[in-house]
Amino acid sequence: MTGTSRVLLIAIPCLVALSWGSQWLGAQQPVTLPPAQVGLVTHVIEQEGRPHTVVVADVNRAVVAVYHIDPLSGKLALKSVRNVSWDLQMLQFNSESPLPEEVRSGLER
């Protein structure tokens, strides 16, 4: 058997399989997933010698709450709660330099 024959013997079945597979995949119905039901997202920050910080975000309501937990006593203290929906609509808010327009102008040079 020559080298060309071997290549054809391998290539033809592969091409047929690819052709059949692509037709089969094209006939499949797209998968429809239910909308995500994300409720609360949490993040814990542990710091040596300081209260642990727990951030709880309610994704559906765009509300963030911050708690401190004393690692020795387990005491939980609510520090702040804020609706961030208006915050996230601002185009920019910086209390220190560089401001976004300064960064943009530096990149355009």
PDB file of C-alpha atoms in Angstrom:
ATOM      1  CA  MET A   1       0.000   0.000   0.000  1.00  0.00           C
ATOM      2  CA  THR A   2       1.432   3.368  -1.006  1.00  0.00           C
ATOM      3  CA  GLY A   3       1.612   6.457   1.184  1.00  0.00           C
ATOM      4  CA  THR A   4      -1.094   8.176  -0.865  1.00  0.00           C
ATOM      5  CA  SER A   5      -3.449   5.235  -0.414  1.00  0.00           C
ATOM      6  CA  ARG A   6      -2.933   5.282   3.331  1.00  0.00           C
ATOM      7  CA  VAL A   7      -3.655   9.011   3.513  1.00  0.00           C
ATOM      8  CA  LEU A   8      -6.830   8.565   1.465  1.00  0.00           C
ATOM      9  CA  LEU A   9      -7.868   5.577   3.589  1.00  0.00           C
ATOM     10  CA  ILE A  10      -7.659   7.765   6.690  1.00  0.00           C
ATOM     11  CA  ALA A  11      -8.809  11.099   5.214  1.00  0.00           C
ATOM     12  CA  ILE A  12     -11.999   9.938   3.472  1.00  0.00           C
ATOM     13  CA  PRO A  13     -13.663   8.403   6.574  1.00  0.00           C
ATOM     14  CA  CYS A  14     -12.665  11.479   8.589  1.00  0.00           C
ATOM     15  CA  LEU A  15     -14.238  13.815   6.034  1.00  0.00           C
ATOM     16  CA  VAL A  16     -17.406  11.708   5.922  1.00  0.00           C
ATOM     17  CA  ALA A  17     -17.606  11.740   9.720  1.00  0.00           C
ATOM     18  CA  LEU A  18     -17.115  15.523   9.812  1.00  0.00           C
ATOM     19  CA  SER A  19     -19.765  16.029   7.148  1.00  0.00           C
ATOM     20  CA  TRP A  20     -22.260  13.795   8.956  1.00  0.00           C
ATOM     21  CA  GLY A  21     -21.446  15.369  12.306  1.00  0.00           C
ATOM     22  CA  SER A  22     -21.953  18.942  11.101  1.00  0.00           C
ATOM     23  CA  GLN A  23     -25.351  18.047   9.610  1.00  0.00           C
ATOM     24  CA  TRP A  24     -26.350  16.336  12.859  1.00  0.00           C
ATOM     25  CA  LEU A  25     -25.200  19.312  14.941  1.00  0.00           C
ATOM     26  CA  GLY A  26     -27.044  21.739  12.674  1.00  0.00           C
ATOM     27  CA  ALA A  27     -30.298  19.845  13.215  1.00  0.00           C
ATOM     28  CA  GLN A  28     -30.116  20.167  16.985  1.00  0.00           C
ATOM     29  CA  GLN A  29     -32.404  22.609  18.759  1.00  0.00           C
ATOM     30  CA  PRO A  30     -30.664  25.404  20.660  1.00  0.00           C
ATOM     31  CA  VAL A  31     -30.644  24.910  24.393  1.00  0.00           C
ATOM     32  CA  THR A  32     -32.778  27.438  26.230  1.00  0.00           C
ATOM     33  CA  LEU A  33     -31.725  28.044  29.789  1.00  0.00           C
ATOM     34  CA  PRO A  34     -33.995  29.620  32.381  1.00  0.00           C
ATOM     35  CA  PRO A  35     -33.033  33.146  33.427  1.00  0.00           C
ATOM     36  CA  ALA A  36     -30.397  33.229  36.111  1.00  0.00           C
ATOM     37  CA  GLN A  37     -31.877  33.417  39.574  1.00  0.00           C
ATOM     38  CA  VAL A  38     -28.886  34.914  41.318  1.00  0.00           C
ATOM     39  CA  GLY A  39     -29.914  36.239  44.680  1.00  0.00           C
ATOM     40  CA  LEU A  40     -27.097  37.086  47.054  1.00  0.00           C
ATOM     41  CA  VAL A  41     -23.378  37.225  46.367  1.00  0.00           C
ATOM     42  CA  THR A  42     -21.033  37.285  49.353  1.00  0.00           C
ATOM     43  CA  HIS A  43     -17.375  38.029  49.868  1.00  0.00           C
ATOM     44  CA  VAL A  44     -15.387  37.643  53.099  1.00  0.00           C
ATOM     45  CA  ILE A  45     -12.208  39.602  53.845  1.00  0.00           C
ATOM     46  CA  GLU A  46     -10.157  38.296  56.757  1.00  0.00           C
ATOM     47  CA  GLN A  47      -7.539  40.619  58.265  1.00  0.00           C
ATOM     48  CA  GLU A  48      -5.077  39.705  61.005  1.00  0.00           C
ATOM     49  CA  GLY A  49      -5.978  41.428  64.275  1.00  0.00           C
ATOM     50  CA  ARG A  50      -9.001  43.207  62.800  1.00  0.00           C
ATOM     51  CA  PRO A  51     -12.678  42.352  62.397  1.00  0.00           C
ATOM     52  CA  HIS A  52     -13.509  40.238  59.364  1.00  0.00           C
ATOM     53  CA  THR A  53     -15.465  42.116  56.708  1.00  0.00           C
ATOM     54  CA  VAL A  54     -18.420  40.443  55.016  1.00  0.00           C
ATOM     55  CA  VAL A  55     -19.856  42.065  51.892  1.00  0.00           C
ATOM     56  CA  VAL A  56     -23.323  40.914  50.827  1.00  0.00           C
ATOM     57  CA  ALA A  57     -24.658  42.042  47.443  1.00  0.00           C
ATOM     58  CA  ASP A  58     -28.286  41.542  46.432  1.00  0.00           C
ATOM     59  CA  VAL A  59     -27.891  41.325  42.674  1.00  0.00           C
ATOM     60  CA  ASN A  60     -31.603  41.619  41.907  1.00  0.00           C
ATOM     61  CA  ARG A  61     -32.091  44.795  43.969  1.00  0.00           C
ATOM     62  CA  ALA A  62     -28.590  46.335  43.407  1.00  0.00           C
ATOM     63  CA  VAL A  63     -28.037  46.679  47.150  1.00  0.00           C
ATOM     64  CA  VAL A  64     -24.743  46.148  48.991  1.00  0.00           C
ATOM     65  CA  ALA A  65     -24.409  45.589  52.749  1.00  0.00           C
ATOM     66  CA  VAL A  66     -21.161  45.523  54.738  1.00  0.00           C
ATOM     67  CA  TYR A  67     -20.785  43.720  58.076  1.00  0.00           C
ATOM     68  CA  HIS A  68     -17.903  43.366  60.527  1.00  0.00           C
ATOM     69  CA  ILE A  69     -17.476  40.147  62.504  1.00  0.00           C
ATOM     70  CA  ASP A  70     -15.290  40.097  65.598  1.00  0.00           C
ATOM     71  CA  PRO A  71     -13.155  36.947  65.192  1.00  0.00           C
ATOM     72  CA  LEU A  72     -12.944  36.400  68.976  1.00  0.00           C
ATOM     73  CA  SER A  73     -16.542  36.947  70.080  1.00  0.00           C
ATOM     74  CA  GLY A  74     -18.360  36.308  66.784  1.00  0.00           C
ATOM     75  CA  LYS A  75     -20.269  39.566  67.254  1.00  0.00           C
ATOM     76  CA  LEU A  76     -21.829  40.728  63.981  1.00  0.00           C
ATOM     77  CA  ALA A  77     -22.148  44.476  63.338  1.00  0.00           C
ATOM     78  CA  LEU A  78     -23.869  46.038  60.335  1.00  0.00           C
ATOM     79  CA  LYS A  79     -21.646  48.859  59.056  1.00  0.00           C
ATOM     80  CA  SER A  80     -23.487  50.107  55.966  1.00  0.00           C
ATOM     81  CA  VAL A  81     -26.202  49.363  53.417  1.00  0.00           C
ATOM     82  CA  ARG A  82     -26.477  51.120  50.087  1.00  0.00           C
ATOM     83  CA  ASN A  83     -28.504  50.905  46.905  1.00  0.00           C
ATOM     84  CA  VAL A  84     -25.826  51.175  44.212  1.00  0.00           C
ATOM     85  CA  SER A  85     -28.085  51.406  41.152  1.00  0.00           C
ATOM     86  CA  TRP A  86     -27.540  55.181  40.851  1.00  0.00           C
ATOM     87  CA  ASP A  87     -23.822  54.820  41.540  1.00  0.00           C
ATOM     88  CA  LEU A  88     -23.460  52.426  38.623  1.00  0.00           C
ATOM     89  CA  GLN A  89     -25.106  54.889  36.231  1.00  0.00           C
ATOM     90  CA  MET A  90     -22.396  57.535  36.746  1.00  0.00           C
ATOM     91  CA  LEU A  91     -19.852  57.783  33.959  1.00  0.00           C
ATOM     92  CA  GLN A  92     -17.063  58.713  36.358  1.00  0.00           C
ATOM     93  CA  PHE A  93     -16.355  59.551  39.976  1.00  0.00           C
ATOM     94  CA  ASN A  94     -12.803  59.871  41.247  1.00  0.00           C
ATOM     95  CA  SER A  95     -11.675  61.495  44.443  1.00  0.00           C
ATOM     96  CA  GLU A  96      -7.994  61.341  43.454  1.00  0.00           C
ATOM     97  CA  SER A  97      -5.945  61.723  40.291  1.00  0.00           C
ATOM     98  CA  PRO A  98      -5.664  60.501  37.640  1.00  0.00           C
ATOM     99  CA  LEU A  99      -9.152  61.296  36.422  1.00  0.00           C
ATOM    100  CA  PRO A 100     -10.530  59.159  33.576  1.00  0.00           C
ATOM    101  CA  GLU A 101     -10.110  61.975  31.043  1.00  0.00           C
ATOM    102  CA  GLU A 102      -6.449  62.371  32.105  1.00  0.00           C
ATOM    103  CA  VAL A 103      -5.855  58.670  31.512  1.00  0.00           C
ATOM    104  CA  ARG A 104      -7.640  58.835  28.147  1.00  0.00           C
ATOM    105  CA  SER A 105      -5.638  61.891  26.991  1.00  0.00           C
ATOM    106  CA  GLY A 106      -2.402  60.173  28.058  1.00  0.00           C
ATOM    107  CA  LEU A 107      -3.290  57.153  25.934  1.00  0.00           C
ATOM    108  CA  GLU A 108      -4.157  59.327  22.918  1.00  0.00           C
ATOM    109  CA  ARG A 109      -0.708  60.969  22.828  1.00  0.00           C
TER     110      ARG A 109
END
